Tab-separated table of C-alpha atoms in Angstrom:
chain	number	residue	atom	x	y	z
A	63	UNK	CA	73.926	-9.790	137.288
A	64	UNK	CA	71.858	-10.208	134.527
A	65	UNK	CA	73.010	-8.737	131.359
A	66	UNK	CA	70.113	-7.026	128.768
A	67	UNK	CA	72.128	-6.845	126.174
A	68	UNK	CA	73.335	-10.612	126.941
A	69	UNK	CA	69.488	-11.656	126.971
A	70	UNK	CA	69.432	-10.457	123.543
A	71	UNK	CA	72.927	-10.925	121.682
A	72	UNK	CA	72.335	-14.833	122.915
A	73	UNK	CA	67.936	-14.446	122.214
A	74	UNK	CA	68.227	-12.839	119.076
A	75	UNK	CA	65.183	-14.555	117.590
A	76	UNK	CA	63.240	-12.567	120.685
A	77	UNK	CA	64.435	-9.550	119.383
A	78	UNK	CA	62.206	-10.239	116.573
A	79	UNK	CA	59.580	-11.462	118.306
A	80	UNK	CA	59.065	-9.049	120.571
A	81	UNK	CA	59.423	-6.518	117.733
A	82	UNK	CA	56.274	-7.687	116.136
A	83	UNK	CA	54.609	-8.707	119.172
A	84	UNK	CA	55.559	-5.112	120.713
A	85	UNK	CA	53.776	-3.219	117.801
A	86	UNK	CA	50.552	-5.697	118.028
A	87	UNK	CA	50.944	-5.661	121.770
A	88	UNK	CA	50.671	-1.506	121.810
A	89	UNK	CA	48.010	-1.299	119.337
A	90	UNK	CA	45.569	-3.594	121.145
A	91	UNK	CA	46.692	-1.918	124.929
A	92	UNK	CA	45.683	1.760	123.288
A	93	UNK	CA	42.098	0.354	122.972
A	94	UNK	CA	42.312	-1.130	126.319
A	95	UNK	CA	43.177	1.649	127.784
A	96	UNK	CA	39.965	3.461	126.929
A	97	UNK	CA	38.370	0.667	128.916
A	98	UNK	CA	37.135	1.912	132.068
A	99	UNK	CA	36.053	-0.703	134.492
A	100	UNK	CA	32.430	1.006	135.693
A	101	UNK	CA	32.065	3.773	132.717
A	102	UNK	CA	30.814	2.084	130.148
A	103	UNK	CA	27.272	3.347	130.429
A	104	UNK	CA	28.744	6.587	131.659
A	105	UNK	CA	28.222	9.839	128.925
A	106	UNK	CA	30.968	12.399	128.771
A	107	UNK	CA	30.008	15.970	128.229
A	108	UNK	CA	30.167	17.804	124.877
A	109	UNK	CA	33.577	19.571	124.547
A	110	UNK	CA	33.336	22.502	122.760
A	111	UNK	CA	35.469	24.845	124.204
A	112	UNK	CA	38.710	25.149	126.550
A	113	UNK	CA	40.269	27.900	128.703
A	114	UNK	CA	44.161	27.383	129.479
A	115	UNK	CA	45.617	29.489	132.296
A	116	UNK	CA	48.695	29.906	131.053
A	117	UNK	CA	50.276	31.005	127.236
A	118	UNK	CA	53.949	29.600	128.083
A	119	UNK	CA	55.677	26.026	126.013
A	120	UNK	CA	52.838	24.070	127.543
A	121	UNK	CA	49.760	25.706	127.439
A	122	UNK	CA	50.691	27.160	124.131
A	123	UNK	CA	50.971	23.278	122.745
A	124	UNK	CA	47.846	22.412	124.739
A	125	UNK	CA	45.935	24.822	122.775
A	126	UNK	CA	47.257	24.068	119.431
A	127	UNK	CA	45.862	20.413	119.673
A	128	UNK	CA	42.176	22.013	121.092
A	129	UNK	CA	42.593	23.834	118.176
A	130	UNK	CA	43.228	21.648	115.290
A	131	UNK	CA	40.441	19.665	116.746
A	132	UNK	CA	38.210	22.451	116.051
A	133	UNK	CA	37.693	23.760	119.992
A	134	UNK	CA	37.579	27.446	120.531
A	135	UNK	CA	40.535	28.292	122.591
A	136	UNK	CA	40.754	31.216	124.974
A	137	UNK	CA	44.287	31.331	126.688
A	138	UNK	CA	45.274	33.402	129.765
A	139	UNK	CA	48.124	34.421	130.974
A	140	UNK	CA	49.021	37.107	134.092
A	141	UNK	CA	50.638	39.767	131.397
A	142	UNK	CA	50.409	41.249	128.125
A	143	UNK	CA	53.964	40.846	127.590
A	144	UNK	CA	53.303	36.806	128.687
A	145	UNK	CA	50.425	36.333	125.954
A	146	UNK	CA	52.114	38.262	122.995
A	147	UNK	CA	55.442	35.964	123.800
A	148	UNK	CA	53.006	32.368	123.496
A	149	UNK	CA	51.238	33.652	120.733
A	150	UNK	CA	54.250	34.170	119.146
A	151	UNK	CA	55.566	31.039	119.880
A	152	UNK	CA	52.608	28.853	118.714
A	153	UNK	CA	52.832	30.904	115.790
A	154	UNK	CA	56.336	29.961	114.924
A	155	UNK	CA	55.673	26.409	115.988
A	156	UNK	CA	52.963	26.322	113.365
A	157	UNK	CA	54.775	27.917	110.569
A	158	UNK	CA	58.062	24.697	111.529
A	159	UNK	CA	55.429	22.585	110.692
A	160	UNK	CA	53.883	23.977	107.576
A	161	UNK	CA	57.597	24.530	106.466
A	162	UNK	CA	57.782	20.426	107.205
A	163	UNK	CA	54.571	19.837	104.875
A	164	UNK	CA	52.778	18.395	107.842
A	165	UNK	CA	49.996	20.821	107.930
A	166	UNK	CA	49.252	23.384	105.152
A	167	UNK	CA	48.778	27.173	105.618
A	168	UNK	CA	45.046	27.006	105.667
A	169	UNK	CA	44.634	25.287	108.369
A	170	UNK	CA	47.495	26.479	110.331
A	171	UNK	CA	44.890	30.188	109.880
A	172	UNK	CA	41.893	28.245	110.569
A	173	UNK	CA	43.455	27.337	113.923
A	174	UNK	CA	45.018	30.380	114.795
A	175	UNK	CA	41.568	32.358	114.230
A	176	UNK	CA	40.498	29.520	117.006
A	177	UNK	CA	42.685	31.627	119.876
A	178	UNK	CA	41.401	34.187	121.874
A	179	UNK	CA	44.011	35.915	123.799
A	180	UNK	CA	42.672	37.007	127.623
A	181	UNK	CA	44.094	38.792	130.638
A	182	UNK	CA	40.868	37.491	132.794
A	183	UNK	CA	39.238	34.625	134.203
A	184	UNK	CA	36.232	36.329	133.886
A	185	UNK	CA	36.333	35.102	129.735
A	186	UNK	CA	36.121	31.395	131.155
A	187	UNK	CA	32.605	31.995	132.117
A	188	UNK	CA	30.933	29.997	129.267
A	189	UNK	CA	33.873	27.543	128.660
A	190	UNK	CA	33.673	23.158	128.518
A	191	UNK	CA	36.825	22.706	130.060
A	192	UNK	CA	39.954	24.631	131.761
A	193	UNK	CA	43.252	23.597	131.845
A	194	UNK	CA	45.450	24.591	134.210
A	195	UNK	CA	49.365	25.005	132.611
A	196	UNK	CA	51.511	26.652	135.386
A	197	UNK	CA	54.675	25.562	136.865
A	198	UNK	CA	54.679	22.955	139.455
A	199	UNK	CA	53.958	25.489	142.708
A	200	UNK	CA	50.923	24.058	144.615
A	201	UNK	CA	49.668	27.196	146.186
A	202	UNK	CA	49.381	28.716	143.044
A	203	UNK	CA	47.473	26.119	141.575
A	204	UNK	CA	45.765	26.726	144.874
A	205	UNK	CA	44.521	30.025	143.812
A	206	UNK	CA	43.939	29.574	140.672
A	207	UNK	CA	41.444	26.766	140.931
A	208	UNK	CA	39.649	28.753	143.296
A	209	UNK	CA	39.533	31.818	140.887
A	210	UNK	CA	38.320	29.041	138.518
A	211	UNK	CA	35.837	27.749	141.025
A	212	UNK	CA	34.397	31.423	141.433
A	213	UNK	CA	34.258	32.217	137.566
A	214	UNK	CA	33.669	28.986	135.588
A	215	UNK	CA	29.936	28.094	135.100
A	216	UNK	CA	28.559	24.738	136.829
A	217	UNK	CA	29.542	21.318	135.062
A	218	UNK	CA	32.521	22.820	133.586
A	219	UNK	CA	35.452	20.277	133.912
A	220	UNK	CA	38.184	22.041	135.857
A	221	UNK	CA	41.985	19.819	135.244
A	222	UNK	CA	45.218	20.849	136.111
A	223	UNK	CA	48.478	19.748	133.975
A	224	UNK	CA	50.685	18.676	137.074
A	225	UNK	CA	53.197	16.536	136.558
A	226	UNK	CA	52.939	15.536	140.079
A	227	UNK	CA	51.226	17.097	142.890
A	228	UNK	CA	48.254	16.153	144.401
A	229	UNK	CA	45.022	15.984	142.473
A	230	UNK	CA	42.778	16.154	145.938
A	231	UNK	CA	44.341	19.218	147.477
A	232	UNK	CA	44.268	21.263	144.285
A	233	UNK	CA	40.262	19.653	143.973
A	234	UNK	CA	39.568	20.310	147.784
A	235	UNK	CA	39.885	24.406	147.417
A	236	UNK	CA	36.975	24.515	145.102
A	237	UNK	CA	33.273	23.514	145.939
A	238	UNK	CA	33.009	21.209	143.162
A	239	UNK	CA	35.866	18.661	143.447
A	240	UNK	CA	33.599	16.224	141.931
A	241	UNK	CA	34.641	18.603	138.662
A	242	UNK	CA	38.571	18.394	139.101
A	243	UNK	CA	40.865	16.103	137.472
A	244	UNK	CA	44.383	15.918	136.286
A	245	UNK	CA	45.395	15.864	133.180
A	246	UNK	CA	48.940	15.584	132.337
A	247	UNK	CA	50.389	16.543	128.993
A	248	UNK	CA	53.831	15.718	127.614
A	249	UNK	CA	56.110	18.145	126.293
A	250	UNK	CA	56.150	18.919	123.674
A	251	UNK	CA	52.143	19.034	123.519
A	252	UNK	CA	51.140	19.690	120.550
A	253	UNK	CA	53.325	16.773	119.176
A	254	UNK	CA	53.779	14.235	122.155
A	255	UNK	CA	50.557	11.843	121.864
A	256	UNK	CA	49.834	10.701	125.531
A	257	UNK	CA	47.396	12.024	127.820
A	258	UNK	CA	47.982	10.725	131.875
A	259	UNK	CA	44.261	11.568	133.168
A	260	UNK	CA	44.470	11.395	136.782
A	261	UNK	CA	41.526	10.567	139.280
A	262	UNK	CA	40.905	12.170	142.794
A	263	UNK	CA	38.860	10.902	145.133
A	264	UNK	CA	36.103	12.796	144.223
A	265	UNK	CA	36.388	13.196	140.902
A	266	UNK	CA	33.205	11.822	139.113
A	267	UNK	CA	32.832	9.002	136.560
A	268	UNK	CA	31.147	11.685	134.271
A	269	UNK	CA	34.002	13.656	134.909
A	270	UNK	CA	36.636	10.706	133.909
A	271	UNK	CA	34.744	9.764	130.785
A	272	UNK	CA	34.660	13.503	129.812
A	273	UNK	CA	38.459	13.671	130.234
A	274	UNK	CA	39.221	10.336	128.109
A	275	UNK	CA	36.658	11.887	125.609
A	276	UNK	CA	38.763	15.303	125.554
A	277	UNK	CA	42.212	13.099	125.019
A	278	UNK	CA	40.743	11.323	121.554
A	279	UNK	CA	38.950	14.080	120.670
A	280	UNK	CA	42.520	16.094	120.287
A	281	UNK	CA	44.250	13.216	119.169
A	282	UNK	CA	45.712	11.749	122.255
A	283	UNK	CA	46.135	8.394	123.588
A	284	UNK	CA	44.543	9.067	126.885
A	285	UNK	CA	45.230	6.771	130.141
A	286	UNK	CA	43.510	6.499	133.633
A	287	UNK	CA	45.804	6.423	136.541
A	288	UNK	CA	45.155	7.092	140.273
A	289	UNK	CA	46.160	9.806	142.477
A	290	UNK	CA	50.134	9.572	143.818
A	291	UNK	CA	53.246	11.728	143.631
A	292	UNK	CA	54.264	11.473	140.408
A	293	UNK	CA	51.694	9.436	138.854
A	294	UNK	CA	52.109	6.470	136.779
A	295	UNK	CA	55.162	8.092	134.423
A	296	UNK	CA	57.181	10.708	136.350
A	297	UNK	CA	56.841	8.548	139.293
A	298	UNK	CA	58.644	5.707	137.218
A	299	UNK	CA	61.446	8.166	135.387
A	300	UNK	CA	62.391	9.276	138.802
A	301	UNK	CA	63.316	6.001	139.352
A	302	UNK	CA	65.094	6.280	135.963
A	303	UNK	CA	66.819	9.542	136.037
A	304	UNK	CA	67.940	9.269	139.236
A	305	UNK	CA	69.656	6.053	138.406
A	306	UNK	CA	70.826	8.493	135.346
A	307	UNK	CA	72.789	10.656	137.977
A	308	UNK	CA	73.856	8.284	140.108
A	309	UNK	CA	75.952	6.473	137.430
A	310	UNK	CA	77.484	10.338	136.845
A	311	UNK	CA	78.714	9.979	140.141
A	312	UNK	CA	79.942	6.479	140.502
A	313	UNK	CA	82.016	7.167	137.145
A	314	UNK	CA	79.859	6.851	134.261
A	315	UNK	CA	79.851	10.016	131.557
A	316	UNK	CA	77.103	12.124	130.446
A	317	UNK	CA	77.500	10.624	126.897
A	318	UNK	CA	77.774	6.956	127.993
A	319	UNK	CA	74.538	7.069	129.908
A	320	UNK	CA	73.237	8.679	127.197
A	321	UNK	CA	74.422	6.500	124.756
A	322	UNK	CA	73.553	3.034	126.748
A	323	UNK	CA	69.880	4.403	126.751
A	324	UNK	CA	69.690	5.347	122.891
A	325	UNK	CA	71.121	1.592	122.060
A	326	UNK	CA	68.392	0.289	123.975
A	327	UNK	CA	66.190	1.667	121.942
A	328	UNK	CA	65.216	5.180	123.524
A	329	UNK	CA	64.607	7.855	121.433
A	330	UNK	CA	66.743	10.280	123.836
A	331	UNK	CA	69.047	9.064	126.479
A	332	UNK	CA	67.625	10.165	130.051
A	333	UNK	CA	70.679	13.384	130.402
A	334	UNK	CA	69.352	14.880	127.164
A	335	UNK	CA	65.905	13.961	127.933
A	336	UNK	CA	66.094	16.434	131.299
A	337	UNK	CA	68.049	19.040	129.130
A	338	UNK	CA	64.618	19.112	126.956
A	339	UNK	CA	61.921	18.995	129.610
A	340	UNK	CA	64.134	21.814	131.198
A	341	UNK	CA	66.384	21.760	134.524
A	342	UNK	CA	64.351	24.865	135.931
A	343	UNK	CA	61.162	23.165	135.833
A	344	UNK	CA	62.033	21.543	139.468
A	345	UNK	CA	65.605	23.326	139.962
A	346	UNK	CA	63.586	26.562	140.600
A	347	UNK	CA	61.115	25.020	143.254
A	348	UNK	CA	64.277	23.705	144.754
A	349	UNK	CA	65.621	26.983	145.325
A	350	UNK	CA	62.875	29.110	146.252
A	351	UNK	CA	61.892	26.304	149.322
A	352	UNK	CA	65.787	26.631	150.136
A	353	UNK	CA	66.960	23.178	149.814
A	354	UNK	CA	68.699	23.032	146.555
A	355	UNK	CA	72.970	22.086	147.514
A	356	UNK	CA	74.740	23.344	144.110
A	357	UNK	CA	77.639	21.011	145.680
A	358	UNK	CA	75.752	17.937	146.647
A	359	UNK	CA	72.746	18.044	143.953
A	360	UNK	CA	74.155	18.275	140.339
A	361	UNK	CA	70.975	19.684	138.562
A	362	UNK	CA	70.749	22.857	142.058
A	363	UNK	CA	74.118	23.345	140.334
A	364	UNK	CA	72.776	23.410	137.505
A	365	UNK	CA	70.298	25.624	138.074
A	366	UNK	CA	72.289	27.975	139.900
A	367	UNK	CA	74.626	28.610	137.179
A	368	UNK	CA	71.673	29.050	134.627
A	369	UNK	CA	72.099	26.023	132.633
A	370	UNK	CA	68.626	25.378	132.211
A	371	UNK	CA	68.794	22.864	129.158
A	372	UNK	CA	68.848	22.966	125.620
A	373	UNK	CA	66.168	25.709	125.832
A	374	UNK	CA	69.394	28.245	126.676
A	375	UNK	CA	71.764	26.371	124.687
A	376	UNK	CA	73.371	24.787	127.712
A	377	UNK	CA	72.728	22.218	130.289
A	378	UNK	CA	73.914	18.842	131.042
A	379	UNK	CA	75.303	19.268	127.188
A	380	UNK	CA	76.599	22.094	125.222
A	381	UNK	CA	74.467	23.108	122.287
A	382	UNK	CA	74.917	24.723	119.262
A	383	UNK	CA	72.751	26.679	116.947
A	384	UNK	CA	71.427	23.380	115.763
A	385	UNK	CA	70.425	22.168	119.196
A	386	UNK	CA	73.123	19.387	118.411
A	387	UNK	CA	74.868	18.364	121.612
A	388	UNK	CA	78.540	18.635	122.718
A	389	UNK	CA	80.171	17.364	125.523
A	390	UNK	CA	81.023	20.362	128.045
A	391	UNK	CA	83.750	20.422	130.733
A	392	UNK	CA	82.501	22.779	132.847
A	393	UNK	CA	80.025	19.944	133.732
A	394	UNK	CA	82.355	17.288	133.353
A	395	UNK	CA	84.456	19.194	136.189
A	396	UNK	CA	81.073	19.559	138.400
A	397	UNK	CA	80.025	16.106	138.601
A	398	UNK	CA	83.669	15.336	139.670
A	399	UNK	CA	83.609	17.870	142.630
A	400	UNK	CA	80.014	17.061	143.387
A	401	UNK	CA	81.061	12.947	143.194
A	402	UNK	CA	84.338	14.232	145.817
A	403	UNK	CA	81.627	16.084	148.049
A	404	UNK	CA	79.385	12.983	148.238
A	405	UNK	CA	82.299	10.519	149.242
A	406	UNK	CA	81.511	8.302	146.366
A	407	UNK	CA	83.983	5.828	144.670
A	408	UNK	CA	84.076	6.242	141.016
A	409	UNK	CA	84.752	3.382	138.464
A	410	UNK	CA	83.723	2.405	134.815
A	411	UNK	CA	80.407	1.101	134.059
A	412	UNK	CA	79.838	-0.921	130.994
A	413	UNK	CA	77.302	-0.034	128.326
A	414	UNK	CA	75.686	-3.739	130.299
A	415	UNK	CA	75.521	-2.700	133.754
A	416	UNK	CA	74.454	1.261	132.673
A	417	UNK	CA	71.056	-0.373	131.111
A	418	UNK	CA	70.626	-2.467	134.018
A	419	UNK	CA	70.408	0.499	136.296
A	420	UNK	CA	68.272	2.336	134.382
A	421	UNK	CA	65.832	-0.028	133.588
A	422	UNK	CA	65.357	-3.107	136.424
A	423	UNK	CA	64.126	0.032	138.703
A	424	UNK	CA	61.864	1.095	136.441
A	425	UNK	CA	60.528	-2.163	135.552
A	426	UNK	CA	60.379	-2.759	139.491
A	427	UNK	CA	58.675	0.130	140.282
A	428	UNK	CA	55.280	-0.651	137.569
A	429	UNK	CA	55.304	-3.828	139.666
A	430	UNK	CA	54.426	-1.665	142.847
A	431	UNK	CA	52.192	0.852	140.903
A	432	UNK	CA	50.178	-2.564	139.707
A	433	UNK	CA	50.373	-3.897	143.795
A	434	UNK	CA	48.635	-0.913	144.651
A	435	UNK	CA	45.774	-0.196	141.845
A	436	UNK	CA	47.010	3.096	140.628
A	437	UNK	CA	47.380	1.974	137.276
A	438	UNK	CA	44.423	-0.318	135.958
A	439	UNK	CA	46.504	-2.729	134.150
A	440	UNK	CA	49.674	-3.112	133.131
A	441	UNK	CA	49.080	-2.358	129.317
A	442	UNK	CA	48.739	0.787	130.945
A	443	UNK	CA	51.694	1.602	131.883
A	444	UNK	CA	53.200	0.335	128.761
A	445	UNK	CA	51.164	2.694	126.884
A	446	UNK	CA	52.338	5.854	128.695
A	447	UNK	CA	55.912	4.829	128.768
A	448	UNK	CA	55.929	4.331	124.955
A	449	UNK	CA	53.633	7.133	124.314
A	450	UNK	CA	55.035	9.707	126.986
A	451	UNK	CA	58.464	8.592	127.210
A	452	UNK	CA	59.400	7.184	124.208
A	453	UNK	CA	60.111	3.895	125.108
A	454	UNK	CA	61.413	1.932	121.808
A	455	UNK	CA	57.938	0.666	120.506
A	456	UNK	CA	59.134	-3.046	119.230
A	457	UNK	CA	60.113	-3.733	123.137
A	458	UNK	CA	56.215	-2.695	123.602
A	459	UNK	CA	56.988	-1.229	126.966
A	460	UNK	CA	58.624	-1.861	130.244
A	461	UNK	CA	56.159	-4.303	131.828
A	462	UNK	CA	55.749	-6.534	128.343
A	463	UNK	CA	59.756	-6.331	128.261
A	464	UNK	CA	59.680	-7.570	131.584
A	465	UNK	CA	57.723	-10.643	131.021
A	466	UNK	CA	60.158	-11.378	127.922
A	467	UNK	CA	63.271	-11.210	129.958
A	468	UNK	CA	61.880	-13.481	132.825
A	469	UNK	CA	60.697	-11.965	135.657
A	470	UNK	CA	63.304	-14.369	137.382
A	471	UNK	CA	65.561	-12.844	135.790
A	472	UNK	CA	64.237	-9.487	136.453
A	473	UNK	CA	63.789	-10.399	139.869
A	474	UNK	CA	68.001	-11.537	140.556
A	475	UNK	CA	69.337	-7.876	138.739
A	476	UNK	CA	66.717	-6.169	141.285
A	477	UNK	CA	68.224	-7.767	144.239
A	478	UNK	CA	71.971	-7.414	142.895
A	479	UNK	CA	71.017	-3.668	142.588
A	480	UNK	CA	70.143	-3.415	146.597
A	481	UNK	CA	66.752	-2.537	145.259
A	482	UNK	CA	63.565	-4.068	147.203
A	483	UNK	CA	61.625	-5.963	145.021
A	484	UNK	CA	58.027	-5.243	144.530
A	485	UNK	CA	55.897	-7.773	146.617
A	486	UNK	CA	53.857	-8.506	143.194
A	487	UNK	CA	57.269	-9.047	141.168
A	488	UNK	CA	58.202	-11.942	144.162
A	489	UNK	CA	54.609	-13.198	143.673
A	490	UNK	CA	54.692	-13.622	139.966
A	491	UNK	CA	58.076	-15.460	140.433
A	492	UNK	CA	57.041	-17.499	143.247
A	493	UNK	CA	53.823	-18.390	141.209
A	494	UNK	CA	55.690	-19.055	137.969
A	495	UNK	CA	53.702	-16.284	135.976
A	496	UNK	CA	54.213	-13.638	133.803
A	497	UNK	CA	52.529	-9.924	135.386
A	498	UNK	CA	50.297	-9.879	132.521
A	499	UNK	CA	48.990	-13.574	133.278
A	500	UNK	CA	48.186	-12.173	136.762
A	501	UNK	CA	46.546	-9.261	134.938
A	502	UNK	CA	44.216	-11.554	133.218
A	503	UNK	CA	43.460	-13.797	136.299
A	504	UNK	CA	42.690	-10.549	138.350
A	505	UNK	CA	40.979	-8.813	135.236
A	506	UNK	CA	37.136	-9.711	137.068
A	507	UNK	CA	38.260	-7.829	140.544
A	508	UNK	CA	36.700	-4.565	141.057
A	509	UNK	CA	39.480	-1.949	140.071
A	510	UNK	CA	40.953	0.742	142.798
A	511	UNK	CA	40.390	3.068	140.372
């Protein structure tokens, strides 16, 4: 199988390469990715103004980058108790960074008098845009889009933050789907810098430029992608952390994983990643439709015995008052039983083969993403896996990686792992090209998106 650390320990000069290439490589794929094929003639709407349904982690950081940008902010949430806990929070998050000298007291107030506090939709009247920041439940977003339909003046863009779900069901409960639009924010918001604006099938072209507009204007790097589960990025990591539990229960540890990832170049290896986005964010979705297993699924168990991630001091890790991670036998003892339960035979994985499962499937699933048009280029996808994923910068993302290792190469460790290969990664072999040469040759066809 081929070895990623072997294609660099004997390539070291491409280490170098591709760390200057990477950084010139990102820069120029950030202005392509404001490129959209159709658009340029296209005039986005003044943005003056936002509503965010919801004051919890995510809308809060929503609204303190619509803020700092100067947009008048009016946040909802469904109690008194729920807005007086965000405030709160952005309050504190503000005064972390003041404390850090990255902002300065005065503007920290400036921004703050920029918040207006509501317990109705009715304040959303007059507003540019609404963002929708509730947990991933569709028939909630459901209802809320149509409360937005009902209150929200005509023209006003109407986007939901899923992660995931579908972008024309939420758009088909209003009369004006034309409006609706995803856009995805990273957590944290106000500091994570990539925008995933996702396209329905009805969503307008003034509506798309509008929605790149609104990801610059707050300081985002802002990407088109088309409409599937999971997008362009969460589609790809659940390629990723799955492979993440999977080694668990073949024999790997929570702190090799971990560790293989972060010598790779990852900020955060994938375990601690999930402890930060938060276990509950799908565990509880899980368990109210009634198919979480606490003894098959190790995040249900998760779940089930609270461990909701660093948020609550405990998850896959142990943390302490710090948020510095220990390892924790309780889990250590759960991903044994669970491994029992599942029949699986455990042995140890090197650092070698660990990075080979969590990255060939990755890299093979942007191939099938390209194959079928929901991501305009693959620049793109480098761009939201460095920007919204922290993937190391000098590697210049997945798909550029790719091309460095060989996609031969890429192409044999797919197979070895008893993945399919993506019909575009066999062309590109068979054709003796690199994925972005057949970008460039299929640059003049008109986009799917």
């Amino acid at each position: 199988m081929i070895n990623i650390q072997d294609f660099l320990q004997y390539n070291p000069s491409k280490l170098f390469n591709m760390a200057d290439k990477g950084l010139q490589y990102l820069s120029a794929a950030e202005k392509a990715a404001k490129i959209i094929p159709g658009l340029a003639n296209v005039t986005p709407k003044p943005l003056n103004s936002i509503g965010i349904v919801g004051a919890g982690l995510m809308g809060g950081g929503i609204g303190m980058s619509c803020a700092d940008a100067g947009m008048t902010v009016r946040i909802l949430d469904v109690s008194q108790e729920g807005l007086e806990k965000g405030l709160a929070t952005i309050k504190k998050n503000y005064a972390r960074s003041v404390k850090r000298g990255s902002t300065t007291q005065a503007k920290v107030e400036a921004s703050l008098n920029r918040f207006h506090p509501t317990l109705s939709y009715d304040s959303f009247k007059d507003v540019d845009i609404v963002v929708e920041a509730v947990f991933e439940n569709m028939n909630i977003k459901k209802k809320i889009f149509a409360e937005l339909d009902r209150v929200c003046r005509p023209g006003a863009i109407l986007a939901s933050n899923t992660s995931g779900l579908d972008i024309d069901v939420i758009a088909n409960v209003t009369k004006r789907p034309q409006d609706v639009i995803g856009c995805h924010f990273f957590s944290p918001a106000n500091v994570m810098r990539l925008l995933e604006n996702v396209r329905g099938k009805a969503t307008s072209d003034v509506t798309i430029a509008t929605a790149m507009h609104f990801g610059e204007k707050i300081g985002k790097v802002p990407v088109l992608v088309g409409n599937c589960p999971g997008f362009v990025g969460n589609r790809m990591l659940g390629l990723y952390t799955s492979a993440s539990m999977e080694l668990l229960m073949l024999g790997a540890t929570v702190q090799e994983v971990d560790k293989a990832a972060e010598s790779f170049g990852m900020r955060m290896g994938p375990l601690r990643m999930t402890d930060l986005v938060g276990i509950d964010l799908f565990g509880r979705e899980r368990a109210r439709s009634g198919i979480a297993d606490p003894k098959k699924y190790l995040t249900d168990f998760l779940f089930a015995n609270g461990r909701y991630g660093m948020k609550v001091g405990k998850g896959l890790y142990q943390y302490d008052s710090d948020r510095k991670p220990f390892r924790d036998p309780i889990v250590d003892e759960a991903i044994l039983d669970i491994s029992r339960n599942l029949g699986k035979t455990r042995r140890f994985y090197t650092r070698q083969e660990i990075e080979n499962m969590l990255f060939l499937g990755l890299i093979n699933e942007g191939f099938k993403i390209l194959e079928e048009g929901i991501a305009i280029r693959p620049s793109d996808i480098d761009v939201i896996y460095v920007y919204g994923y922290n993937f190391p910068k000098a590697r210049g993302g997945p798909m550029l990686f790719a091309d460095e290792m060989g996609l031969n190469n890429v192409l044999e460790g797919v197979k070895q792992l008893n993945l399919k290969p993506a019909k575009l990664l066999e062309t590109c072999v068979s054709q003796g090209i690199t994925v972005a040469q057949w970008a460039e040759a299929n640059a003049s066809k008109p986009s799917k998106l």
